[in-house]
Every structure is written in C-alpha cells, then in structure tokens.
Amino acid sequence: MTYTPQKPPLPVSVDELRSRIPGWGVDLNPKDRPAVPKERFDLEATGAHWDFPERQLEKWPRERSIEHGMLPPVFGTSCPPRGISGAIRKYAYARYSEGRAAHWLLLLAADRVDAVEHHLRSLLTTHPDNPITETGVWAEFTHHGMASRFGQKRADLAHQPLDPVIVAGPWVAAGGAAYVGARKLAKAMSSSNGHA
Amino acid sequence: MRAMVYRGPYKIRVEEKDVPPIEHPNDAIVRVTMAAICGSDLHLYHGMMPDTRVGMTFGHEFIGVVEQVGSSVQNLQPGDRVMVPFNIFCGTCFFCARGLYSNCHNVNPNATAVGGIYGYSHTCGGYDGGQSEYVRVPFADVGPSIIPDWMDDEDAVLLTDACPTGYFGAQLGDIVEGDVVVVFGAGPVGLFAAKSSWLMGAGRVIVIDHLEHRLEKARTFAHAETYNFTDYDDLVVHMKKITDYLGADVAIDAVGAEADGSFLQQVTSAKLKLQGGSPVALNWAIDSVRKGGTVSVVGAYGPLFSAVKFGDAMNKGLTLRMNQCPVKRQWPRLFEHVRNGYLKPSDIVTHRIPLEHISEGYHIFSAKLDGCIKPLVIPNAA
C-alpha cells in the first residue's frame, strides 16, 4: 500500500506473465540493453573511416544557426531560401540564436509567407494549387469520414472544425482584401474621372 | 522522379522532381521501395515545425535499393537492399563517438539542438525525405544497413523509426522486474513501447488513448490494460485509483506535440503555434507516475517552449529521460527480437497507399479515419 512500506501486489504473477507473453523478460537485465549506458565511447561501431568528414560543396551561402562554430561538413540542399520568406529566414538565422523565441517565431512567419508566395506563383503556371486534391479531403468520402467520427469518443472532434478555417481562412481573407482594394481603386478612378 | 511535396499547412501533392545528385563522396542515392508516414510527419503537415519549406519532400521512414554510391563509399554497392535509420549521422563527431547518433553535430547547420533527420524541415537539416522514388542518403557507410534476407519489407520499414523509438522509450524508463508502466498514446510508438516494456520485465502495462481502434490494438498486439481518457472526468485521479493511490513506476509519453485531452493546450499549440507542442500527455505522465519514478519522453515536440508542469516533476523527485532514438544502436537486438518472434512490427500496419494518392493518405492519418494506425507509402505501386 502507498501508506505502508510494501509495493501493492501485481494483478498477475511474474510466472504467469512469462508464460503468457512471448519474450517477457528477455531484456530483464537493465545493464544489458542497447541504449545502456547512455554514452558509450566506441568509434569502431559506426563504420566511419574518417576523423572529420570531407566537406560537401556549399553551392549557395548556407544559412546556419549562430550557435554553430562553423558550417557543418554535410547538410541538406532542399529548397534554398528565396523571395520575402527567404529574406526573413536568413535574418532569423543571422540575428537570433535557437534560445530566442524570436528566432522560431520569425521562421514560423516565414513559413506562412512562403506558402502565400508559392500559392500565388502556382496561379501563373499550368499546375495551380488545388485545395481539394492537395488536402486529400476526398478521402472523407472514400474512407468512412462519417463512421470514423460519429458514435466515437474522440477528443479531437472538438477542435477538428478549426482545420478548414486554417486551410481556407488565409484565402478568404486575401480574397476579401483584394475585393475591398479593387472597390477602393475603382471608386478612386471614377471620382478622378469625374473631376477631369 | 515522382515525389511528395509540401505546399503549405494541410496541403501536399505529388510532383515531378529531379533525381537527387551525389553531393558528398560518402553519399548514396537510394531508389525507395517502401516508405511510411510517421505521426511526427503530421506536425510538419499541420505547419507546426518552424522552417518547413514549400517544396520539401517529407519521409524519414523508408527502405530501398542502392542506385548509386559516392567515391568514398566502402560498405554498400548498387543493388543492395537497405534500410535507413531516420537519423542522419556522421559517426565521428563528439556525440556520435559516444553513441548519441541522433544528436550528431556534423549534419545540421540550421540547429544545434537537434541532429539531422530525413524530410523533417530545415530545422532538422534541410534534407529531402523518402516519400518519393529516390532519396539522397548521406554517410552511406554509417547509417544504412543491408536488410537481412529473412526480414519482411514491412518489418524493415518499421524498424527505421517507429519500432526502435518505442523500444528506446521503454529503455529510457529504466524498467525493472515487476514495474507498473503507463504508456500515453496508442499510436505506433506507444504500441511498440508497451510491447517492449514486457520484454524488460514490466509487471503491468497500461495504455491510455482516446481512439478505440488503437486501444483495441494495444490490447491484442501489446497485451496491455487500456483506458480511454474521455471516459474519465479526471484521468490522473483514475490513474491513482488503479494503482492503489501510488502511481505508476514508469510513465512513457509516446504522444508528443499534438496531444489531445485539453482544448486549450491543443489549440494554442497545434492550431495557433504559440507553444512548441501540447504537453497534455507529458503533464499526465508527470502527475500519474509515483514519487521518485521515471518519465520517458519519446513523443516529438517543437523547439518553442511548452507549458510543462515542472514544479510537480521537481517536487516528486522524478527522473525525466528523453531523446530522439539513436536507431542503429537498437538494431542488432531488435533484429534478434524480430527473428525470435517477440516483435512483429508489421502487425500494426493498417493502410498501404500508392505514392500518387499520398494526399489522401495524409488526410486519413491526420483525421484518424478508417481505423488508421500506420500507413505505408508505396512508390511505383501498379
């Protein structure tokens, strides 16, 4: 019991567990587990045949954390920074360490700007963004969207209605802003024509 | 080649991209034969991870065939069937030399707090991932292993992250014989953590979730005692009641950043991005474990702060242990366990999705439709 020295008894004995569950106790010895000890100096184990790896070619100035003493020798080359989002990202890396909230909040802001830049750019191509196919929402009709939710005790149903707002909200806001701007422009042009 | 690409929160599509080139003498180019969508991919998909760029290909769980190798590669050759751990690591930095492969310092310019991960934003190094036909694999002599002839492809792909991460989570709990272990989350990592807890001698394994089909899998696959947290007004009180008011010896957070159970925590993190993650499961773990117990965290959180109950953790004298799993350290033992039949990773696979339909796959997994637990992605599916 909690209020006395002994641990409460298990509902099932260890012998029964051993017979019922395949492999019960095969890793029983805490010292004989692959992650133990946490730190284990063993250069032979990795297969590496260098002390410091050769350096990968830096094809553009690679943004990096200011907590690094140098550019690490190997890095990813996906999606180099470009446009306004790229400028925000470069600033976030150059100015703030990983310890500052500003670093991460700027990177999150750049992600949203990046999405807008790419959506707008896609409208000028033969492969514009398609919110129906890209959200995969059609699966609601092919993979039991209703049955997966109704009659289920799912905690996530409380906030799932926010998901379409997150996806469509920026488009609705941008459309509204464009409409208001176009109306103001038309009004300004008609009033300036009236004065002429 | 065909590849999944991110187009913004909740939006992805399949595009034609260039086959990745060799960028470093120890690179390999691998033709992907099978990949998986991980629960942590959903954090990217939902726009939670900073510096997730439009155009990036996700996917850190994949297997394939070596197509091309760089000039310094000695251990692999074209045609080899390989499984690739989700960690990218050099093998010789301060951290790799000590076995902390998931904390490699030579592969991620963008952050020092996390190592390199395939297809996991620029915060994790800016590498494209394996939900595509081809992928660049850095340090080919260090990361990948040849898939043993006796191993199924579906078991192999689950050994690149989900299974070793769950097994690692149980190890971080420092379980001793007869311990009561509570696992928060019955997703793939939670299921493997629960199953692995028995291998380490647990006396009782309890799994908590809110999705009935996952709790059912926890009972059948992981032999666990299960509770749906939506059935209880206060889960922590229930946990105390079922442990004679002592609490569990070990609690494992296998949920991470998008934990449900608190509307406020969920919305401020997953929707408004004001926290690095919703720490509901972590806080329940802190409150459910006994004084002096151990909390193991293998659920993934973003780099921003989260509202974690450190006061209770301190007052209870808890040991908090956590890390991204150094996958390759787990492989020799896990290969034995799979071969001996103690673990059958592919038992949790529920969906096999052609790459061309991956946007539906993400939606199914994200919205938890159709009893989805683990979706695989098949490039070149006929």
Coordinates of C-alpha atoms in Angstrom, one line a residue:
Chain A
M1 CA 0.0 0.0 0.0
T2 CA 1.0 3.6 -0.6
Y3 CA 0.8 4.4 3.1
T4 CA 2.9 1.4 4.2
P5 CA 6.3 0.1 3.1
Q6 CA 5.4 -2.6 0.7
K7 CA 4.5 -2.2 -3.0
P8 CA 1.0 -3.2 -3.9
P9 CA 0.8 -6.7 -5.4
L10 CA 0.6 -7.2 -9.1
P11 CA -2.7 -8.4 -10.5
V12 CA -0.9 -11.2 -12.4
S13 CA 2.2 -13.1 -11.2
V14 CA 5.5 -12.9 -13.0
D15 CA 5.4 -16.6 -13.7
E16 CA 2.1 -16.2 -15.4
L17 CA 3.3 -13.2 -17.4
R18 CA 6.3 -15.2 -18.5
S19 CA 4.1 -18.0 -19.8
R20 CA 1.5 -15.7 -21.4
I21 CA 3.6 -13.0 -23.1
P22 CA 6.2 -14.0 -25.8
G23 CA 9.6 -12.7 -24.9
W24 CA 8.6 -11.5 -21.4
G25 CA 11.8 -10.6 -19.6
V26 CA 14.3 -11.2 -22.4
D27 CA 15.7 -7.7 -21.8
L28 CA 15.3 -8.0 -18.0
N29 CA 18.9 -7.0 -17.1
P30 CA 18.9 -3.2 -17.2
K31 CA 22.7 -3.2 -17.8
D32 CA 22.3 -5.4 -20.9
R33 CA 20.1 -3.1 -23.0
P34 CA 21.3 -1.4 -26.3
A35 CA 20.8 2.1 -25.1
V36 CA 22.7 1.5 -21.8
P37 CA 24.9 3.2 -20.9
K38 CA 23.6 6.4 -22.4
E39 CA 27.1 7.4 -23.5
R40 CA 29.5 4.7 -24.7
F41 CA 32.7 5.8 -26.5
D42 CA 33.1 3.4 -29.4
L43 CA 34.4 4.7 -32.8
E44 CA 34.7 1.2 -34.2
A45 CA 30.9 0.7 -34.0
T46 CA 29.9 3.3 -36.6
G47 CA 31.6 2.2 -39.8
A48 CA 33.0 5.7 -40.3
H49 CA 36.5 5.8 -41.9
W50 CA 37.4 9.4 -41.2
D51 CA 38.1 11.6 -38.2
F52 CA 36.4 14.6 -39.7
P53 CA 34.3 14.1 -42.8
E54 CA 35.2 15.7 -46.1
R55 CA 33.3 18.9 -46.7
Q56 CA 30.3 19.0 -49.0
L57 CA 30.4 21.8 -51.6
E58 CA 28.5 24.9 -50.5
K59 CA 26.6 25.9 -53.6
W60 CA 25.0 28.9 -52.0
P61 CA 25.6 30.7 -48.7
R62 CA 24.0 28.1 -46.4
E63 CA 22.0 29.7 -43.6
R64 CA 23.1 28.3 -40.2
S65 CA 22.5 28.6 -36.5
I66 CA 24.8 31.2 -34.8
E67 CA 25.3 28.6 -32.1
H68 CA 27.4 26.6 -34.6
G69 CA 31.1 27.5 -34.6
M70 CA 31.3 26.7 -38.4
L71 CA 29.3 25.3 -41.2
P72 CA 29.0 21.6 -40.5
P73 CA 30.5 19.5 -43.3
V74 CA 27.3 17.9 -44.5
F75 CA 23.9 19.5 -44.9
G76 CA 20.6 19.3 -46.8
T77 CA 20.2 21.1 -50.1
S78 CA 16.4 21.1 -50.4
C79 CA 14.6 24.4 -51.1
P80 CA 17.2 27.2 -50.9
P81 CA 15.8 30.4 -49.4
R82 CA 14.3 32.8 -51.9
G83 CA 11.8 35.7 -52.0
I84 CA 10.5 37.5 -49.0
S85 CA 10.3 34.3 -47.0
G86 CA 13.9 33.6 -47.8
A87 CA 14.9 37.1 -46.5
I88 CA 13.0 36.5 -43.3
R89 CA 14.7 33.1 -42.8
K90 CA 18.2 34.5 -43.4
Y91 CA 17.5 37.3 -40.9
A92 CA 16.2 34.8 -38.3
Y93 CA 19.3 32.7 -38.6
A94 CA 21.8 35.5 -38.7
R95 CA 20.3 37.5 -35.9
Y96 CA 18.9 35.2 -33.2
S97 CA 20.1 32.0 -31.5
E98 CA 18.0 28.9 -31.0
G99 CA 17.5 30.1 -27.5
R100 CA 15.4 33.1 -28.6
A101 CA 11.7 32.9 -29.3
A102 CA 12.1 35.5 -32.0
H103 CA 14.2 33.0 -34.0
W104 CA 11.4 30.4 -34.1
L105 CA 8.6 32.9 -34.5
L106 CA 10.3 34.5 -37.4
L107 CA 10.8 31.1 -39.0
L108 CA 7.1 30.2 -38.5
A109 CA 6.1 33.6 -40.0
A110 CA 8.4 32.9 -43.0
D111 CA 6.7 29.5 -43.5
R112 CA 3.3 31.3 -43.9
V113 CA 4.8 33.9 -46.3
D114 CA 6.5 31.0 -48.2
A115 CA 3.1 29.3 -48.6
V116 CA 1.5 32.5 -49.9
E117 CA 4.4 33.1 -52.3
H118 CA 4.1 29.6 -53.7
H119 CA 0.3 29.7 -54.0
L120 CA 0.4 32.9 -55.9
R121 CA 3.2 31.7 -58.1
S122 CA 1.3 28.5 -58.9
L123 CA -1.6 30.5 -60.3
L124 CA 0.8 31.6 -63.1
T125 CA 1.6 28.0 -64.0
T126 CA -0.3 25.2 -65.7
H127 CA -0.3 23.3 -62.3
P128 CA -2.0 25.7 -59.9
D129 CA -2.6 24.6 -56.3
N130 CA -5.8 22.7 -55.9
P131 CA -7.2 22.7 -52.4
I132 CA -9.4 19.7 -53.0
T133 CA -6.7 17.3 -54.2
E134 CA -3.9 18.7 -52.1
T135 CA -5.8 18.4 -48.8
G136 CA -6.8 14.9 -49.6
V137 CA -10.3 15.8 -48.3
W138 CA -11.9 13.4 -50.8
A139 CA -10.8 10.6 -48.5
E140 CA -13.7 11.7 -46.3
F141 CA -16.0 10.1 -48.8
T142 CA -13.9 7.0 -49.6
H143 CA -12.6 6.1 -46.1
H144 CA -15.6 6.4 -43.8
G145 CA -15.3 10.0 -42.8
M146 CA -18.7 9.9 -41.0
A147 CA -18.4 6.5 -39.4
S148 CA -14.9 7.3 -38.2
R149 CA -16.4 10.2 -36.1
F150 CA -20.0 9.5 -35.2
G151 CA -20.5 7.4 -32.1
Q152 CA -16.9 7.6 -31.2
K153 CA -15.5 9.1 -28.0
R154 CA -12.8 11.1 -29.8
A155 CA -11.4 14.1 -28.0
D156 CA -10.1 15.6 -31.3
L157 CA -13.6 16.2 -32.6
A158 CA -13.8 19.4 -30.5
H159 CA -11.1 21.1 -32.5
Q160 CA -11.3 19.4 -35.9
P161 CA -13.8 22.1 -37.2
L162 CA -10.9 24.6 -36.9
D163 CA -8.9 22.8 -39.6
P164 CA -10.9 24.1 -42.6
V165 CA -10.6 27.6 -41.1
I166 CA -6.8 27.2 -41.0
V167 CA -6.7 26.0 -44.6
A168 CA -9.3 28.3 -46.2
G169 CA -9.0 31.3 -43.8
P170 CA -6.0 32.9 -45.5
W171 CA -7.6 32.5 -48.9
V172 CA -10.9 34.1 -47.8
A173 CA -9.0 36.9 -46.1
A174 CA -6.9 37.5 -49.1
G175 CA -9.9 37.4 -51.4
G176 CA -11.7 39.9 -49.1
A177 CA -8.7 42.2 -49.1
A178 CA -8.4 42.0 -52.9
Y179 CA -12.2 42.8 -53.2
V180 CA -12.0 45.8 -50.9
G181 CA -8.8 47.0 -52.6
A182 CA -10.4 46.7 -56.1
R183 CA -13.5 48.5 -55.0
K184 CA -11.5 51.4 -53.5
L185 CA -9.4 51.6 -56.6
A186 CA -12.4 51.6 -58.9
K187 CA -14.0 54.3 -56.7
A188 CA -10.9 56.5 -56.8
M189 CA -10.6 56.1 -60.5
S190 CA -14.3 57.0 -61.1
S191 CA -14.0 60.1 -58.8
S192 CA -10.8 61.3 -60.5
N193 CA -12.6 60.8 -63.9
G194 CA -15.5 62.9 -62.6
H195 CA -13.1 65.8 -61.7
A196 CA -11.5 65.8 -65.2
Chain B
M1 CA 11.1 11.2 -60.4
R2 CA 7.8 11.4 -58.6
A3 CA 7.9 12.8 -55.1
M4 CA 5.6 14.1 -52.4
V5 CA 6.0 17.8 -51.9
Y6 CA 4.7 20.1 -49.1
R7 CA 2.5 23.1 -50.4
G8 CA 1.6 24.7 -47.0
P9 CA -0.3 23.6 -43.9
Y10 CA -2.6 20.6 -44.6
K11 CA -1.7 20.6 -48.3
I12 CA 0.7 18.3 -50.2
R13 CA 0.9 17.0 -53.7
V14 CA 2.9 14.7 -55.9
E15 CA 5.2 16.4 -58.4
E16 CA 8.0 15.6 -60.8
K17 CA 11.4 16.5 -59.3
D18 CA 15.0 15.9 -60.3
V19 CA 16.6 12.7 -59.1
P20 CA 18.9 13.9 -56.3
P21 CA 22.6 14.0 -57.1
I22 CA 25.6 12.8 -55.1
E23 CA 26.5 15.9 -53.0
H24 CA 29.3 14.3 -50.9
P25 CA 31.7 11.4 -51.5
N26 CA 30.0 9.3 -48.9
D27 CA 26.5 9.8 -50.3
A28 CA 24.4 7.1 -51.8
I29 CA 21.3 7.5 -53.9
V30 CA 18.6 5.0 -52.9
R31 CA 15.6 4.0 -55.0
V32 CA 12.8 3.9 -52.5
T33 CA 10.7 0.7 -52.5
M34 CA 8.6 1.4 -49.4
A35 CA 8.1 4.4 -47.1
A36 CA 5.8 5.2 -44.2
I37 CA 4.0 8.2 -42.8
C38 CA 5.0 8.9 -39.2
G39 CA 2.9 10.6 -36.6
S40 CA 5.6 13.2 -36.4
D41 CA 5.2 13.9 -40.1
L42 CA 1.8 15.3 -39.1
H43 CA 3.5 18.1 -37.1
L44 CA 5.1 19.2 -40.4
Y45 CA 1.8 18.7 -42.3
H46 CA 0.0 20.9 -39.8
G47 CA 2.6 23.6 -40.1
M48 CA 3.9 23.3 -36.6
M49 CA 7.6 22.8 -37.2
P50 CA 9.5 26.1 -37.9
D51 CA 11.3 26.3 -41.2
T52 CA 9.2 23.8 -43.1
R53 CA 9.6 25.0 -46.7
V54 CA 7.2 24.7 -49.5
G55 CA 8.6 22.2 -52.0
M56 CA 10.2 19.9 -49.4
T57 CA 9.7 16.2 -49.6
F58 CA 8.9 14.5 -46.3
G59 CA 9.5 11.0 -45.2
H60 CA 12.0 9.7 -42.6
E61 CA 10.9 6.0 -42.6
F62 CA 11.9 4.2 -45.8
I63 CA 13.7 1.3 -47.3
G64 CA 15.0 0.8 -50.8
V65 CA 17.7 -0.3 -53.2
V66 CA 21.1 1.4 -53.6
E67 CA 21.1 3.0 -57.1
Q68 CA 24.4 4.9 -57.0
V69 CA 27.3 5.5 -54.5
G70 CA 29.8 8.3 -54.0
S71 CA 33.5 7.8 -54.4
S72 CA 34.3 7.1 -50.8
V73 CA 31.6 4.6 -50.0
Q74 CA 33.0 1.2 -49.0
N75 CA 30.2 -0.7 -47.3
L76 CA 27.4 -0.5 -49.9
Q77 CA 27.1 -1.1 -53.6
P78 CA 24.4 -0.6 -56.2
G79 CA 21.8 -3.2 -56.0
D80 CA 22.0 -3.6 -52.2
R81 CA 18.6 -3.7 -50.4
V82 CA 18.9 -1.3 -47.5
M83 CA 17.0 0.0 -44.5
V84 CA 17.9 3.6 -43.5
P85 CA 17.6 4.9 -39.9
F86 CA 15.7 8.2 -39.7
N87 CA 18.8 9.8 -38.1
I88 CA 21.4 11.2 -40.4
F89 CA 24.8 10.9 -38.6
C90 CA 28.5 11.2 -39.3
G91 CA 29.8 8.5 -36.9
T92 CA 32.8 10.5 -35.6
C93 CA 31.7 13.8 -34.0
F94 CA 31.8 14.2 -30.2
F95 CA 28.3 12.9 -29.9
C96 CA 28.4 10.0 -32.5
A97 CA 31.6 8.8 -30.9
R98 CA 29.6 8.3 -27.7
G99 CA 26.7 6.5 -29.3
L100 CA 24.4 9.6 -29.4
Y101 CA 23.7 9.2 -33.1
S102 CA 20.5 11.1 -33.0
N103 CA 22.5 14.1 -31.7
C104 CA 25.1 14.3 -34.5
H105 CA 26.8 17.7 -34.7
N106 CA 28.1 17.4 -38.3
V107 CA 24.9 17.2 -40.3
N108 CA 22.6 20.1 -39.3
P109 CA 23.7 23.7 -39.9
N110 CA 20.2 25.0 -39.0
A111 CA 20.1 23.9 -35.4
T112 CA 22.5 22.6 -32.8
A113 CA 19.8 21.2 -30.5
V114 CA 18.7 18.5 -33.0
G115 CA 20.6 16.3 -35.3
G116 CA 19.8 15.6 -39.0
I117 CA 16.5 13.9 -40.0
Y118 CA 15.3 13.0 -43.5
G119 CA 12.5 15.1 -44.8
Y120 CA 11.9 16.8 -41.5
S121 CA 12.1 20.6 -42.2
H122 CA 15.2 22.8 -42.3
T123 CA 15.2 22.8 -38.5
C124 CA 16.4 19.2 -38.9
G125 CA 18.9 19.9 -41.6
G126 CA 17.0 20.6 -44.8
Y127 CA 17.2 17.1 -46.3
D128 CA 14.5 15.8 -48.6
G129 CA 12.9 12.6 -47.4
G130 CA 11.9 9.2 -48.7
Q131 CA 8.2 9.7 -49.7
S132 CA 9.5 9.7 -53.2
E133 CA 11.1 7.5 -55.8
Y134 CA 14.7 8.4 -54.9
V135 CA 16.4 9.9 -52.0
R136 CA 19.9 11.1 -51.1
V137 CA 21.4 9.2 -48.2
P138 CA 24.4 10.9 -46.6
F139 CA 27.1 8.9 -44.8
A140 CA 26.1 5.7 -46.6
D141 CA 28.9 3.8 -44.7
V142 CA 27.4 4.8 -41.4
G143 CA 23.6 4.9 -41.4
P144 CA 22.1 2.3 -43.6
S145 CA 22.2 -1.5 -43.1
I146 CA 21.6 -4.3 -45.6
I147 CA 18.2 -5.8 -45.0
P148 CA 18.6 -9.4 -43.8
D149 CA 17.2 -12.0 -46.3
W150 CA 14.8 -13.3 -43.7
M151 CA 13.3 -9.9 -42.9
D152 CA 9.9 -8.8 -44.4
D153 CA 10.0 -5.4 -46.1
E154 CA 7.2 -4.1 -43.9
D155 CA 9.1 -5.1 -40.8
A156 CA 12.2 -3.5 -42.1
V157 CA 10.5 -0.1 -42.8
L158 CA 9.0 -0.1 -39.3
L159 CA 12.5 -0.7 -37.9
T160 CA 13.7 2.6 -39.3
D161 CA 11.9 4.6 -36.6
A162 CA 8.6 3.6 -35.0
C163 CA 9.7 0.3 -33.5
P164 CA 13.1 1.3 -32.3
T165 CA 11.7 4.6 -30.9
G166 CA 9.1 2.7 -28.9
Y167 CA 11.8 0.2 -27.7
F168 CA 14.1 3.1 -26.8
G169 CA 11.2 4.7 -24.9
A170 CA 10.8 1.6 -22.7
Q171 CA 14.6 1.6 -22.1
L172 CA 14.5 5.3 -21.0
G173 CA 12.0 4.2 -18.4
D174 CA 14.7 2.1 -16.7
I175 CA 12.1 -0.6 -16.1
V176 CA 12.9 -3.3 -13.5
E177 CA 11.1 -6.5 -12.9
G178 CA 7.5 -6.0 -11.8
D179 CA 7.3 -2.3 -12.6
V180 CA 4.0 -0.7 -13.4
V181 CA 4.4 1.1 -16.7
V182 CA 1.8 3.5 -18.2
V183 CA 2.1 4.5 -21.8
F184 CA 0.4 7.6 -23.0
G185 CA -0.6 7.2 -26.7
A186 CA -1.6 4.0 -28.6
G187 CA -0.1 5.1 -31.9
P188 CA 2.7 3.1 -33.4
V189 CA 5.4 4.3 -31.0
G190 CA 3.1 3.8 -28.0
L191 CA 2.2 0.3 -29.1
F192 CA 5.9 -0.6 -29.5
A193 CA 6.8 1.0 -26.2
A194 CA 4.1 -1.0 -24.5
K195 CA 5.1 -4.3 -26.1
S196 CA 8.8 -3.6 -25.3
S197 CA 8.0 -2.9 -21.7
W198 CA 7.1 -6.6 -21.2
L199 CA 10.5 -7.6 -22.8
M200 CA 12.1 -5.6 -20.0
G201 CA 10.1 -7.3 -17.3
A202 CA 7.2 -5.0 -16.6
G203 CA 4.6 -6.4 -14.2
R204 CA 1.7 -4.4 -15.6
V205 CA 1.4 -2.3 -18.7
I206 CA -1.3 0.3 -19.0
V207 CA -2.0 2.2 -22.3
I208 CA -4.1 5.5 -22.5
D209 CA -5.6 6.9 -25.6
H210 CA -9.0 8.2 -26.8
L211 CA -9.2 6.2 -30.1
E212 CA -11.0 2.9 -29.5
H213 CA -9.4 1.2 -32.5
R214 CA -6.0 2.0 -31.2
L215 CA -6.8 0.8 -27.7
E216 CA -8.1 -2.4 -29.2
K217 CA -4.7 -2.8 -30.9
A218 CA -3.0 -2.1 -27.6
R219 CA -4.9 -5.0 -26.0
T220 CA -4.3 -7.5 -28.8
F221 CA -0.9 -6.5 -30.1
A222 CA 0.7 -5.3 -26.8
H223 CA -1.3 -7.3 -24.2
A224 CA -1.9 -4.1 -22.4
E225 CA -4.6 -3.0 -20.0
T226 CA -6.3 0.0 -21.6
Y227 CA -8.3 3.1 -20.7
N228 CA -10.0 5.7 -22.8
F229 CA -9.3 9.1 -21.2
T230 CA -12.6 10.5 -22.4
D231 CA -14.3 8.1 -20.0
Y232 CA -12.9 9.9 -17.0
D233 CA -13.6 13.4 -15.6
D234 CA -10.0 13.4 -14.2
L235 CA -7.6 10.9 -15.7
V236 CA -5.0 11.5 -13.0
V237 CA -7.3 10.5 -10.2
H238 CA -8.3 7.4 -12.2
M239 CA -4.6 6.5 -12.6
K240 CA -4.1 6.9 -8.8
K241 CA -7.2 4.7 -8.1
I242 CA -6.0 1.8 -10.3
T243 CA -2.5 1.9 -8.8
D244 CA -3.6 1.8 -5.1
Y245 CA -3.0 5.6 -5.0
L246 CA 0.7 5.0 -5.5
G247 CA 1.1 5.9 -9.2
A248 CA 2.9 4.1 -11.9
D249 CA 6.6 3.4 -11.5
V250 CA 7.3 4.5 -15.1
A251 CA 5.3 6.7 -17.5
I252 CA 6.1 7.0 -21.2
D253 CA 5.0 10.0 -23.3
A254 CA 4.5 8.5 -26.8
V255 CA 2.3 11.3 -28.0
G256 CA 4.2 14.5 -28.3
A257 CA 3.3 17.8 -29.8
E258 CA -0.4 17.3 -30.8
A259 CA -1.7 15.6 -27.6
D260 CA -5.4 15.8 -27.1
G261 CA -7.2 16.0 -23.7
S262 CA -7.1 19.8 -23.2
F263 CA -8.8 22.0 -25.8
L264 CA -6.7 25.0 -24.7
Q265 CA -3.4 23.2 -24.9
Q266 CA -4.3 21.7 -28.3
V267 CA -5.5 24.9 -29.9
T268 CA -2.6 27.1 -28.6
S269 CA 0.0 24.6 -29.9
A270 CA -1.3 22.7 -33.0
K271 CA -3.6 25.5 -34.3
L272 CA -2.1 28.8 -33.1
K273 CA 1.5 27.7 -32.9
L274 CA 2.1 29.6 -29.6
Q275 CA 3.7 26.5 -28.0
G276 CA 6.2 24.0 -29.2
G277 CA 3.7 21.4 -28.5
S278 CA 0.6 20.5 -26.4
P279 CA 2.1 18.9 -23.3
V280 CA -1.1 17.2 -22.1
A281 CA 0.3 13.7 -22.3
L282 CA 3.6 14.8 -20.7
N283 CA 1.7 16.5 -17.8
W284 CA -0.4 13.5 -17.3
A285 CA 2.8 11.4 -17.2
I286 CA 4.3 13.7 -14.6
D287 CA 1.1 13.6 -12.5
S288 CA 0.4 9.8 -12.9
V289 CA 3.9 8.5 -12.1
R290 CA 4.8 7.8 -8.5
K291 CA 7.1 10.0 -6.5
G292 CA 10.7 9.0 -7.4
G293 CA 9.5 7.4 -10.6
T294 CA 10.7 7.9 -14.2
V295 CA 9.1 9.7 -17.1
S296 CA 10.4 8.8 -20.5
V297 CA 9.6 11.1 -23.4
V298 CA 9.8 9.9 -27.0
G299 CA 6.9 12.0 -28.3
A300 CA 8.3 14.8 -30.5
Y301 CA 7.9 18.4 -29.6
G302 CA 8.8 21.6 -31.5
P303 CA 11.6 23.9 -30.4
L304 CA 9.4 26.6 -28.9
F305 CA 8.5 26.5 -25.2
S306 CA 5.6 24.4 -23.9
A307 CA 3.6 24.7 -20.7
V308 CA 5.0 21.7 -18.8
K309 CA 4.4 21.1 -15.1
F310 CA 8.0 21.2 -14.0
G311 CA 7.0 22.1 -10.4
D312 CA 5.3 18.8 -9.9
A313 CA 8.2 16.9 -11.6
M314 CA 10.6 18.6 -9.2
N315 CA 8.6 18.1 -6.1
K316 CA 8.0 14.4 -6.8
G317 CA 11.7 13.8 -7.4
L318 CA 11.1 12.4 -10.9
T319 CA 13.7 11.3 -13.3
L320 CA 12.9 12.7 -16.8
R321 CA 14.6 11.0 -19.6
M322 CA 14.3 11.7 -23.3
N323 CA 15.9 11.8 -26.7
Q324 CA 15.3 11.1 -30.4
C325 CA 16.1 7.4 -30.7
P326 CA 19.6 6.5 -31.9
V327 CA 18.1 3.9 -34.2
K328 CA 21.2 2.0 -35.3
R329 CA 22.2 1.3 -31.7
Q330 CA 18.9 -0.6 -31.3
W331 CA 19.1 -2.7 -34.5
P332 CA 21.2 -5.7 -33.5
R333 CA 19.0 -6.5 -30.5
L334 CA 15.8 -5.7 -32.4
F335 CA 16.8 -7.9 -35.3
E336 CA 17.1 -10.8 -32.8
H337 CA 13.7 -10.0 -31.3
V338 CA 12.0 -9.9 -34.7
R339 CA 13.7 -13.1 -35.7
N340 CA 12.7 -14.8 -32.5
G341 CA 9.1 -13.7 -32.9
Y342 CA 9.0 -11.5 -29.8
L343 CA 8.2 -8.4 -32.0
K344 CA 6.3 -8.4 -35.3
P345 CA 6.4 -4.7 -36.3
S346 CA 4.3 -5.1 -39.4
D347 CA 1.3 -6.2 -37.3
I348 CA 0.4 -2.6 -36.7
V349 CA 0.2 -1.6 -40.5
T350 CA -3.3 -0.7 -41.4
H351 CA -3.0 1.1 -44.8
R352 CA -0.8 0.8 -47.9
I353 CA -1.1 3.9 -50.0
P354 CA 0.3 4.4 -53.5
L355 CA 2.6 7.5 -53.7
E356 CA 0.2 9.1 -56.2
H357 CA -2.5 9.1 -53.5
I358 CA -0.4 10.3 -50.7
S359 CA -2.5 13.5 -50.0
E360 CA -5.5 11.2 -49.2
G361 CA -3.1 9.1 -47.1
Y362 CA -2.1 12.2 -45.0
H363 CA -5.7 13.2 -44.6
I364 CA -6.7 9.7 -43.5
F365 CA -3.9 9.6 -40.9
S366 CA -4.3 13.2 -39.7
A367 CA -8.1 12.9 -39.3
K368 CA -7.8 9.4 -37.9
L369 CA -10.2 7.9 -40.4
D370 CA -10.8 4.3 -41.2
G371 CA -9.2 2.9 -38.2
C372 CA -5.8 4.1 -39.3
I373 CA -2.8 3.3 -37.1
K374 CA 0.1 3.1 -39.5
P375 CA 0.0 4.0 -43.2
L376 CA 2.8 2.8 -45.6
V377 CA 3.6 4.6 -48.9
I378 CA 4.4 2.6 -52.0
P379 CA 6.2 4.3 -54.8
N380 CA 5.6 2.8 -58.2
A381 CA 2.5 0.9 -57.0
A382 CA 0.8 -0.6 -60.0

